[in-house]
Coordinates of C-alpha atoms in Angstrom, one line a residue:
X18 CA 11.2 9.7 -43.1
X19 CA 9.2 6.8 -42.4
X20 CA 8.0 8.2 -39.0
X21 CA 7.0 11.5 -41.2
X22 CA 5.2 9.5 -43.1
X23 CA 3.2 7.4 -40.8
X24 CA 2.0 10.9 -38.8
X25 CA 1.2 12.0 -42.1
X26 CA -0.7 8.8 -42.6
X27 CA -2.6 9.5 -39.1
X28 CA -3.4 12.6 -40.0
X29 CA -5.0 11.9 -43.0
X30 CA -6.9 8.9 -41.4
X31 CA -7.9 11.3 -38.5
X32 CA -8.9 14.1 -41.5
X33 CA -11.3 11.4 -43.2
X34 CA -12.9 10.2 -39.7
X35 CA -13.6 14.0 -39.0
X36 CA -15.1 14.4 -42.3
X37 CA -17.2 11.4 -42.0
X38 CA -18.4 12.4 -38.5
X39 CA -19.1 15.6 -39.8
X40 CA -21.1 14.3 -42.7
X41 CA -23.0 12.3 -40.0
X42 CA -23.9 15.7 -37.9
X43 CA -23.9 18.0 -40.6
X44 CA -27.7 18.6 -42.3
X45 CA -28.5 14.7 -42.2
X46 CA -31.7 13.5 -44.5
X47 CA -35.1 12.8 -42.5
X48 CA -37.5 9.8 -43.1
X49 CA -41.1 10.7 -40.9
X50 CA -42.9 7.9 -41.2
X51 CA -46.6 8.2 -40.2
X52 CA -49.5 5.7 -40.1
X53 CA -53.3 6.5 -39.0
X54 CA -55.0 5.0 -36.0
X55 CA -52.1 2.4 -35.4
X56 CA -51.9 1.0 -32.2
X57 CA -48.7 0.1 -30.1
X58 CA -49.6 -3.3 -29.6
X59 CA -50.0 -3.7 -33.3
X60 CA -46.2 -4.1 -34.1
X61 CA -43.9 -7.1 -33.3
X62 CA -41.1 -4.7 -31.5
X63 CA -43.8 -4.0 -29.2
X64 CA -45.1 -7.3 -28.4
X65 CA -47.4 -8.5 -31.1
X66 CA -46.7 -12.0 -31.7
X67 CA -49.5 -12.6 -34.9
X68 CA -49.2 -9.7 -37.2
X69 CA -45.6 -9.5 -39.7
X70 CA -43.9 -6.2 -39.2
X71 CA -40.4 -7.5 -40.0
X72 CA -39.5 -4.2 -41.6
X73 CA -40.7 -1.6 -38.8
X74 CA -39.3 -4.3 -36.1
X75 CA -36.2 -3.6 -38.4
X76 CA -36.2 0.1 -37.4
X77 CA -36.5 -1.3 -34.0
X78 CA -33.4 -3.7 -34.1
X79 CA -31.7 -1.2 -35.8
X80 CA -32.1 2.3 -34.0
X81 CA -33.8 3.3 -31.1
X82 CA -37.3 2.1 -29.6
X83 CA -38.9 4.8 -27.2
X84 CA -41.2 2.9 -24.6
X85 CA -43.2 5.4 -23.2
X86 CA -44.1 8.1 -26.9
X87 CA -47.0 10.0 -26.4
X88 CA -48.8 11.3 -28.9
X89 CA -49.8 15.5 -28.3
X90 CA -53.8 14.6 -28.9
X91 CA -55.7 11.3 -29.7
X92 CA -57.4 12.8 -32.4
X93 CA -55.5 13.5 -36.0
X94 CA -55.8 16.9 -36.7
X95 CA -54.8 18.4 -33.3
X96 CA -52.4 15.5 -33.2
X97 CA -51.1 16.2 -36.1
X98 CA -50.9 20.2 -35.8
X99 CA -48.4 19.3 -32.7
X100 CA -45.9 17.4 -34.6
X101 CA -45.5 19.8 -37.3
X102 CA -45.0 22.7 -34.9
X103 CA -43.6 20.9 -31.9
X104 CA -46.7 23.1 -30.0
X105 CA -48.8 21.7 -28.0
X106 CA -52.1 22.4 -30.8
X107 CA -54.5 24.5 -28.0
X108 CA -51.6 26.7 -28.6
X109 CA -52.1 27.5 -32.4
X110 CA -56.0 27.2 -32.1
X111 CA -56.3 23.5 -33.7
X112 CA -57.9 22.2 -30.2
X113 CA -61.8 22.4 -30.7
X114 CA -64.2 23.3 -28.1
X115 CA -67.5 21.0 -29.7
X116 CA -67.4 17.2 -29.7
X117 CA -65.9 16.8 -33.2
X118 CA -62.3 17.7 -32.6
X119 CA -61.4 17.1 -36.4
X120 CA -61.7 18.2 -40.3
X121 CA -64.6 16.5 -42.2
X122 CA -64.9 18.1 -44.8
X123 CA -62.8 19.5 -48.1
X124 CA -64.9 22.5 -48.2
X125 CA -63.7 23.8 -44.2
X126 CA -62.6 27.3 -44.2
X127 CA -60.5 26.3 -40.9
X128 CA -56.5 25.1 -41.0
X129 CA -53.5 25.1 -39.3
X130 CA -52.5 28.9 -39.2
X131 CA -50.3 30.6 -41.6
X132 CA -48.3 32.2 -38.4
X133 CA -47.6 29.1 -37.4
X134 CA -44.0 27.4 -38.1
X135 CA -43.1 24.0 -39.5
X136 CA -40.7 22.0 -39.0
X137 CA -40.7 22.0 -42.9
X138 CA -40.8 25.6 -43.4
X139 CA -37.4 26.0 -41.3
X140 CA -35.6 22.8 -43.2
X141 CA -36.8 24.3 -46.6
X142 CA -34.6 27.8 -45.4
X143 CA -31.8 25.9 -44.6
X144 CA -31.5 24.5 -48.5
X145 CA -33.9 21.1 -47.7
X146 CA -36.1 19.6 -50.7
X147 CA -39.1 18.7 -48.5
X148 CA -42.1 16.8 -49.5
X149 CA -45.3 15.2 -47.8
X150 CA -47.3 12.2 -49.4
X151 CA -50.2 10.7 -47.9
X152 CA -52.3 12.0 -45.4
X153 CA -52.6 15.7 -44.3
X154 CA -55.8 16.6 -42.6
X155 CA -54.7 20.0 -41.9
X156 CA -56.9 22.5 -43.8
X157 CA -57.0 23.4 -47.5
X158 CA -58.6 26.8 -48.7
X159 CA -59.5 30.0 -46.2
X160 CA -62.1 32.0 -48.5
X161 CA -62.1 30.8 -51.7
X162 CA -61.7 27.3 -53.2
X163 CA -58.4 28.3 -54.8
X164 CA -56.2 30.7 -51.6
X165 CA -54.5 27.2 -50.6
X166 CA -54.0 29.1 -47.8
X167 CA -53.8 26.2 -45.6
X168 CA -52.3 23.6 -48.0
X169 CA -49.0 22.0 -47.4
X170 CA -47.4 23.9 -50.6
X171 CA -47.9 26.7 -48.1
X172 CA -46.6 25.4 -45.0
X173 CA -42.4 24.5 -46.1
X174 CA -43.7 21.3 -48.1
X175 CA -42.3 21.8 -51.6
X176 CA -44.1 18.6 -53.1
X177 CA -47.3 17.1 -51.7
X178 CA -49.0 13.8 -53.0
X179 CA -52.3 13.0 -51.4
X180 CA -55.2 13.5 -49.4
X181 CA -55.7 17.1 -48.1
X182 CA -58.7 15.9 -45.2
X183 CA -58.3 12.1 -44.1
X184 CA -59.7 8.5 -45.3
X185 CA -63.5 8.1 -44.1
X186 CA -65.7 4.9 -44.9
X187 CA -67.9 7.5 -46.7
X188 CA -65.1 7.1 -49.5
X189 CA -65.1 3.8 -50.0
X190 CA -68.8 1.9 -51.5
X191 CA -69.9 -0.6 -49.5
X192 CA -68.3 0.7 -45.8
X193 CA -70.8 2.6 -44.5
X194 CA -70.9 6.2 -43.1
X195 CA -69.2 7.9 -40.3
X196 CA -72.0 10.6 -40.8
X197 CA -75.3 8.9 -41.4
X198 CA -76.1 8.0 -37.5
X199 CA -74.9 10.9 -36.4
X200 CA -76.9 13.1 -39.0
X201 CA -80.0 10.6 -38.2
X202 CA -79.6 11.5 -34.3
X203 CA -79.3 15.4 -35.1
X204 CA -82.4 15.3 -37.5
X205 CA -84.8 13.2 -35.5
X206 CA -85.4 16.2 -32.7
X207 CA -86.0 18.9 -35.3
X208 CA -87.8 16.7 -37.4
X209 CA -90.5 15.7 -34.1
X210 CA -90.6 19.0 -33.2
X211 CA -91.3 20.1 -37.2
X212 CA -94.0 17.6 -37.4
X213 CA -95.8 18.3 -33.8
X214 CA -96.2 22.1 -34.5
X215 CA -97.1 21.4 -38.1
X216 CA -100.4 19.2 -36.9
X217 CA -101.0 21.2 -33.6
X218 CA -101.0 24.3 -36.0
X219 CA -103.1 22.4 -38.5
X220 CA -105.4 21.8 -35.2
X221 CA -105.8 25.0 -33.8
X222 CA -106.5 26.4 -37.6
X223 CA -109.5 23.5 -38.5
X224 CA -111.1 24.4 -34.5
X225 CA -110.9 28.3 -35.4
X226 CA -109.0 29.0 -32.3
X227 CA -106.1 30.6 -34.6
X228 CA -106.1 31.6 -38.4
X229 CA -102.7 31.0 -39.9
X230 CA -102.6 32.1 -44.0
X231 CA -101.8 28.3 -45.5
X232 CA -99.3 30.2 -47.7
X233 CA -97.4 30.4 -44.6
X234 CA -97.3 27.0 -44.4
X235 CA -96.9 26.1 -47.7
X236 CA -93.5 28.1 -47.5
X237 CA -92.6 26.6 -44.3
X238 CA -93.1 23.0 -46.2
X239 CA -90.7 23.9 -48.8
X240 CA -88.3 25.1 -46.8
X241 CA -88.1 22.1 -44.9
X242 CA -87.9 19.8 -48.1
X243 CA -85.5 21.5 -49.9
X244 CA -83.0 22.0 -46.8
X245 CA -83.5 17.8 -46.4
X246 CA -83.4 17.3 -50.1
X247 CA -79.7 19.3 -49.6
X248 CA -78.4 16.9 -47.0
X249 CA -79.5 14.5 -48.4
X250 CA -77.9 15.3 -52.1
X251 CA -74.5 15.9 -50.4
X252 CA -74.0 12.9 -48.2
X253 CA -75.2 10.8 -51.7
X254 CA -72.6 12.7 -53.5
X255 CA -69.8 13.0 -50.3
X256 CA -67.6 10.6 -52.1
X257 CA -67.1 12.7 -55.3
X258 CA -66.9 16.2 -52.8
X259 CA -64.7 15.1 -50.2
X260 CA -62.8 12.3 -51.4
X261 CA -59.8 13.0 -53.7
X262 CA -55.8 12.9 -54.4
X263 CA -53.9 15.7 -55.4
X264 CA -50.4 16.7 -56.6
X265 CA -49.5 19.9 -55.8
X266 CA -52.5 22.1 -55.9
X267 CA -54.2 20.1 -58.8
X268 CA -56.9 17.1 -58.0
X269 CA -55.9 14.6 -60.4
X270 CA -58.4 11.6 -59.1
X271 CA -62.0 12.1 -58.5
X272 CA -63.7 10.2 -56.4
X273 CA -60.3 8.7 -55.0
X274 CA -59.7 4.9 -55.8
X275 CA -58.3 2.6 -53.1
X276 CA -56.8 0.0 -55.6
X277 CA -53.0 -0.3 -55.2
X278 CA -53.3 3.2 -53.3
X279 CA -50.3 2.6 -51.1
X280 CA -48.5 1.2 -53.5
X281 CA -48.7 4.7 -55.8
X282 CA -47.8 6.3 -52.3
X283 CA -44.9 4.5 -52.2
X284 CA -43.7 4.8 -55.5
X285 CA -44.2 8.2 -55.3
X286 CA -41.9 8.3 -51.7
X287 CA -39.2 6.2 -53.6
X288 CA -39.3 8.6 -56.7
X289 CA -38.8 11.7 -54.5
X290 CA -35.8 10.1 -52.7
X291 CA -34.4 8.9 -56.0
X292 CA -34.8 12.8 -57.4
X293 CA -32.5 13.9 -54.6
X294 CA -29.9 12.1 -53.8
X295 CA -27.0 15.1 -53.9
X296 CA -29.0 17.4 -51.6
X297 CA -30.8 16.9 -47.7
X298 CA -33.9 16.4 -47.9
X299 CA -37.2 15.9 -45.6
X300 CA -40.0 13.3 -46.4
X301 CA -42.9 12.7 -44.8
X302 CA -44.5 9.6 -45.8
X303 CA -47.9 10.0 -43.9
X304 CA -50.2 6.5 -44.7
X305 CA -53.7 6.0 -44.8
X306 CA -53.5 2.8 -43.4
X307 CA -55.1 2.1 -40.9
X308 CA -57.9 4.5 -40.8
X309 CA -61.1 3.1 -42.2
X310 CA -61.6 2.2 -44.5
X311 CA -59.8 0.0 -44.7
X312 CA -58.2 -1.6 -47.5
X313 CA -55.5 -4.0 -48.9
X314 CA -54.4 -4.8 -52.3
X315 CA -54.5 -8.6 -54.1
X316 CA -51.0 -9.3 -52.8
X317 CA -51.8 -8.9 -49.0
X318 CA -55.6 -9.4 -49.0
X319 CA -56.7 -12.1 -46.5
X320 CA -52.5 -13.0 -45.9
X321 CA -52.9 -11.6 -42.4
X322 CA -54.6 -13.3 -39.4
X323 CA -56.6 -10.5 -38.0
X324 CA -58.8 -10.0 -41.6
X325 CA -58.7 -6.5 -43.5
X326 CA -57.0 -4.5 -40.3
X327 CA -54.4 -7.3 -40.1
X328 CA -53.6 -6.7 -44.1
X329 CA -53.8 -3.0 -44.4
X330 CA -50.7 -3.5 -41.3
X331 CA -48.7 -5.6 -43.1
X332 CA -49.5 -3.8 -46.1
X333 CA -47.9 -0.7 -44.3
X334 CA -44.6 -2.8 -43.4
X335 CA -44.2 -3.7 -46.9
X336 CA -43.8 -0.2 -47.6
X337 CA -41.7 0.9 -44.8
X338 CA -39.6 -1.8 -46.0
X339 CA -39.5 0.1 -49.9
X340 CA -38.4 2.8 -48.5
X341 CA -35.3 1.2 -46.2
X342 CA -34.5 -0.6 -49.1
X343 CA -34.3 2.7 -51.4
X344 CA -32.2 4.5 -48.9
X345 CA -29.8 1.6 -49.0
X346 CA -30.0 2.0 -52.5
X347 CA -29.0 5.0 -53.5
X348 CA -26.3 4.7 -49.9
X349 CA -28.2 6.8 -48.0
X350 CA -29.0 5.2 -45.0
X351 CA -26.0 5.7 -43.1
X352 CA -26.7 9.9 -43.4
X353 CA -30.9 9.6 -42.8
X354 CA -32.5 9.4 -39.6
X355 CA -35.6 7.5 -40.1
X356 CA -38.4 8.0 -37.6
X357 CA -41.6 5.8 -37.5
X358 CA -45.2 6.7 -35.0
X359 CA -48.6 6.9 -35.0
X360 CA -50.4 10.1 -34.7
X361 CA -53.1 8.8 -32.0
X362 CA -53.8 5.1 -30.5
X363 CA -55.5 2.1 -32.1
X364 CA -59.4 3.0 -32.9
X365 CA -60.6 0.2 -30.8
X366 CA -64.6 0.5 -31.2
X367 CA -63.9 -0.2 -35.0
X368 CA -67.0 -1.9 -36.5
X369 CA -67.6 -2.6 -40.2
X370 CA -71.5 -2.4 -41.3
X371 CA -70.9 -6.9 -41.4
X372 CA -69.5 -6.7 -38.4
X373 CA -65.6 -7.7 -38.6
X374 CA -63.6 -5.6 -36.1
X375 CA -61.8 -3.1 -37.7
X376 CA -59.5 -1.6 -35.1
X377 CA -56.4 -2.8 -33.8
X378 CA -54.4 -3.2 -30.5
X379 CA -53.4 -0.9 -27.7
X380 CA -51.7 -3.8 -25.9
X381 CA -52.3 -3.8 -21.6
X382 CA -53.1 0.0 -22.0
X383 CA -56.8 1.4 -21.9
X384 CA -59.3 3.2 -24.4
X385 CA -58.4 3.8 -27.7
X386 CA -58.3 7.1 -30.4
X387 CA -60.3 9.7 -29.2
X388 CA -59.8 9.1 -25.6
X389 CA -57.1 10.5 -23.4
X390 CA -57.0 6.7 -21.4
X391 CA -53.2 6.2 -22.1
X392 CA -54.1 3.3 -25.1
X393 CA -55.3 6.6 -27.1
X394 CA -52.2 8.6 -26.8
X395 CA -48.9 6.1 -25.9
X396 CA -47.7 5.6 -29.5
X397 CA -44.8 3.5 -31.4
X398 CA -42.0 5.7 -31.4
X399 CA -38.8 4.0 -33.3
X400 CA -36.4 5.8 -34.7
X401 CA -32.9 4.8 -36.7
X402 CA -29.4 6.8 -37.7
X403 CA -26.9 3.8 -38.2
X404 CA -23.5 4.9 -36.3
X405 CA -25.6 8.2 -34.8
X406 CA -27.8 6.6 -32.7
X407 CA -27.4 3.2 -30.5
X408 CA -28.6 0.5 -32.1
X409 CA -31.5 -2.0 -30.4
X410 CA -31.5 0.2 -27.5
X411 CA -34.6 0.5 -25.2
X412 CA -35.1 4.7 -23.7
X413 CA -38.1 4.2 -21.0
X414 CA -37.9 7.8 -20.2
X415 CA -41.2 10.0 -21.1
X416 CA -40.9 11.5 -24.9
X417 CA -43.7 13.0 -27.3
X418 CA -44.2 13.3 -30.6
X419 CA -43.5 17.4 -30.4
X420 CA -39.6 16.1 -29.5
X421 CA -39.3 15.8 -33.2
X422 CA -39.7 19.8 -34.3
X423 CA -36.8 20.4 -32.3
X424 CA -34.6 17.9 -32.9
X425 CA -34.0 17.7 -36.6
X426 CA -34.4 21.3 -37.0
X427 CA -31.1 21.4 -34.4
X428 CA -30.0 18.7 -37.3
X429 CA -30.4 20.7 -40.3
X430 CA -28.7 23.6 -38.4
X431 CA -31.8 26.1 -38.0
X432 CA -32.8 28.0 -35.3
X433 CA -35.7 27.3 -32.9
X434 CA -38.1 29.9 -33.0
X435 CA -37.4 32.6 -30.2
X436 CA -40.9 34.3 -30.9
X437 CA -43.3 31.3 -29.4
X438 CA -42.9 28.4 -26.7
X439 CA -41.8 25.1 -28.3
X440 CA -43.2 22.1 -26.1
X441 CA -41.5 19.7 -27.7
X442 CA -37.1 18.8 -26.9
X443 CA -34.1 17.7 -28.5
X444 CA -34.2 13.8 -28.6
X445 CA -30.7 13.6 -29.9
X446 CA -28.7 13.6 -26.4
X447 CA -31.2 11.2 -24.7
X448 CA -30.8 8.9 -28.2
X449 CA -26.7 9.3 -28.0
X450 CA -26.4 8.4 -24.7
X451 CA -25.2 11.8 -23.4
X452 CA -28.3 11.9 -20.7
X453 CA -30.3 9.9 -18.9
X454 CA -33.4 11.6 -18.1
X455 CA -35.8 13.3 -20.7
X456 CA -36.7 17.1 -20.5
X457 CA -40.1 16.6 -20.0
X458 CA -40.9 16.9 -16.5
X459 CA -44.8 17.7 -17.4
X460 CA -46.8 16.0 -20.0
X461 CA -49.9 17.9 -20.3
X462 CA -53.1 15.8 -22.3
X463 CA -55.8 17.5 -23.9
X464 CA -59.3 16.3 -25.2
X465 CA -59.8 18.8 -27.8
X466 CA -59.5 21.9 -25.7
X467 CA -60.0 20.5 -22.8
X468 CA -56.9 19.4 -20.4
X469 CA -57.9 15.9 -19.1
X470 CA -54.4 14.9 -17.1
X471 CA -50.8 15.6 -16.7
X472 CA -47.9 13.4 -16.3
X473 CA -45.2 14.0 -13.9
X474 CA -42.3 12.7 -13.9
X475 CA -40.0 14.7 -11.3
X476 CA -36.6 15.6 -12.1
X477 CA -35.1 14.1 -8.4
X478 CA -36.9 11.0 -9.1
X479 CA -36.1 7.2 -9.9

């Protein structure tokens, strides 16, 4: 009797260990964590000895740190395009072919394609509660201010709190414009030009050589000024046009207000978690910080030692620790993987209009956002599943931001896509320890459309 009993004691012990291993495995939550323009050498895991990150260094100590993430673009909307689809963005057409390689503007009739599959449109099917806050930067509206054709509501996102384009000095009073030299640049040609013919014609006209009607002119004039009176009326008014948060579809703040902006972010993360606690669920929590402009509330203004950059960072720890700390709350942690990047390298030619350096640190690497120099595209990549995943473990092998379509949609027990080549790979045996070597034996990195380089790394290889 007493040996009956003791198997029967194993087998229930063996029972609850499967069940918990299978909770583990089986449709875990997922944390994405996102900042803007943050730069590997900008976080204490990866070096930085002067700015406090004690909560992403937490992810670090706690889960896996991936030493050589690269980011799919060093721009955010291409960038950004790739994570979501695990597709490399020339693929789904979000690769430009001019020199501005991003959405500016609210009004832009372009987005990531409707074809085109999420991540969170796949999680959604499999019974997920998905939400993005923060920033999206990934089109709004096709043909009419309303079709939210390119919204995230559309794209598996069941909730979205945020921006819909991206944080631009232009929104904040007294930062400048990312716009004004540029526009000054494109209008000084035309404007020359304008003015020569306009005298030479004047010329011509007083000598006799050529009789123009002045009504001609006159109409020419007015063209002109009104078409510079436009410019001029929408770059004045850009804040209230461009820069707004919404819920949903609805705008509910108009021009948007920086003051204790990422702490209404992360209320609004913590809130979402605490709504759904009894069910899987998918957050993105994609910050503003630290894109200019730049901005910090009372309790972490001038606290850091590297000025306004230094406190929007911190700022930004602060609130990946709210979010750890609500997981642990509500028990969670133990069944939510929790992933923390960048979308592109530090912007490193950061200048405010007095002159304090407003980008951060790529560490020894080269160039910055916008450049394919490896300090534009090799990105923080941390990410934690207490008893999944080791624990303060190092992977030096080459992974990109794409690896993360496949590998929690394998989580939540969808299939890939079958229709359409996905770039990215599963993370989850190189994170468990089951292999050695990552998939990728070819990196390829794109400016824009344009492929700039491609990284080898050959399967027979040390």
């Amino acid at each position: 009797r007493k040996k009956m009993r003791l198997l029967l004691f194993l087998m229930i012990c063996m029972c609850a260990i499967n069940s918990v291993n299978t909770h583990h495995v089986s449709k875990p939550n997922v944390v994405l964590l996102m900042a803007d323009d943050l730069g590997i050498g900008d976080l204490g895991c990866y070096g930085n000895r002067t700015l406090r990150t004690p909560n992403i260094d937490r992810l670090a100590e706690e889960g896996v740190t991936l030493t050589q993430h690269i980011a799919a673009s060093p721009l955010c909307t291409p960038s950004r395009a790739a994570f979501l689809t695990g597709r490399y963005p020339i693929r789904s057409g979000m690769a430009a072919f001019s020199r501005v390689g991003v959405f500016l503007f609210s009004a832009s009739s372009g987005g990531l394609p409707s074809e085109e599959i999420t991540f969170s449109k796949l999680l959604k099917q499999r019974g997920y509660t998905t939400a993005l806050i923060g920033k999206w930067h990934l089109g709004m509206n096709c043909e009419s201010s309303n079709d939210f054709c390119h919204h995230p509501l559309s794209h598996g996102f069941d909730y979205f709190y945020g921006l819909t384009v991206t944080n631009f000095r232009d929104c904040k009073p007294g930062q400048g414009s990312v716009f004004l030299k540029g526009v000054q640049k494109s209008l000084v040609i035309p404007i020359q030009i304008a003015g020569i013919a306009l005298v030479s014609l004047a010329i011509v006209q007083y000598i006799g050589l050529v009789k123009a009607p002045f009504q001609a002119l006159g109409y020419f004039l007015l063209i002109t000024a009104i078409s510079l009176a436009v410019l001029i009326f929408f770059f004045y008014h850009f804040r209230h046009l461009n820069c707004f948060l919404m819920r949903d579809h609805q705008i509910i703040q108009q021009p948007l207000s920086y003051e204790n902006l990422t702490q209404r972010l992360t209320k609004e993360a913590m809130q979402f978690i605490g709504r759904n606690t009894d069910a899987p669920f998918l957050l993105v929590l994609s910050y503003l910080h630290v894109h200019t402009a730049l901005y910090a509330s009372k309790n972490f203004s001038g606290k850091s030692k590297h000025g306004l950059y230094g406190d929007a960072v911190e700022e930004m720890d602060w609130s990946v620790g709210q979010v750890l700390d609500v997981l642990e709350k509500y028990n969670l942690s133990d069944n939510t993987l929790v992933y923390f990047t960048s979308d592109q390298g530090a912007h490193v030619e950061e200048i405010s209009s007095s002159g304090e350096v407003h980008g951060g640190y790529n560490g020894i690497y080269k160039g910055g956002k916008s450049m394919n120099w490896e300090g534009g595209i090799r990105v923080p990549g941390l990410l934690r599943w207490p008893g999944v995943i080791q624990a303060g473990a190092y992977m030096d092998e080459p992974t990109s931001n794409m690896d993360i379509f496949p590998t929690i949609v394998k989580l939540a027990e969808a299939q890939l896509p079958s229709d359409r080549i996905i770039d990215g790979h599963d993370l989850m045996p190189l994170l468990q320890g089951k292999v050695t070597r990552s998939e990728h034996e070819f990196l390829f990195h794109y400016c824009n459309a344009y492929l700039n380089a491609v990284r080898w790394h050959p399967r027979n290889s040390k």
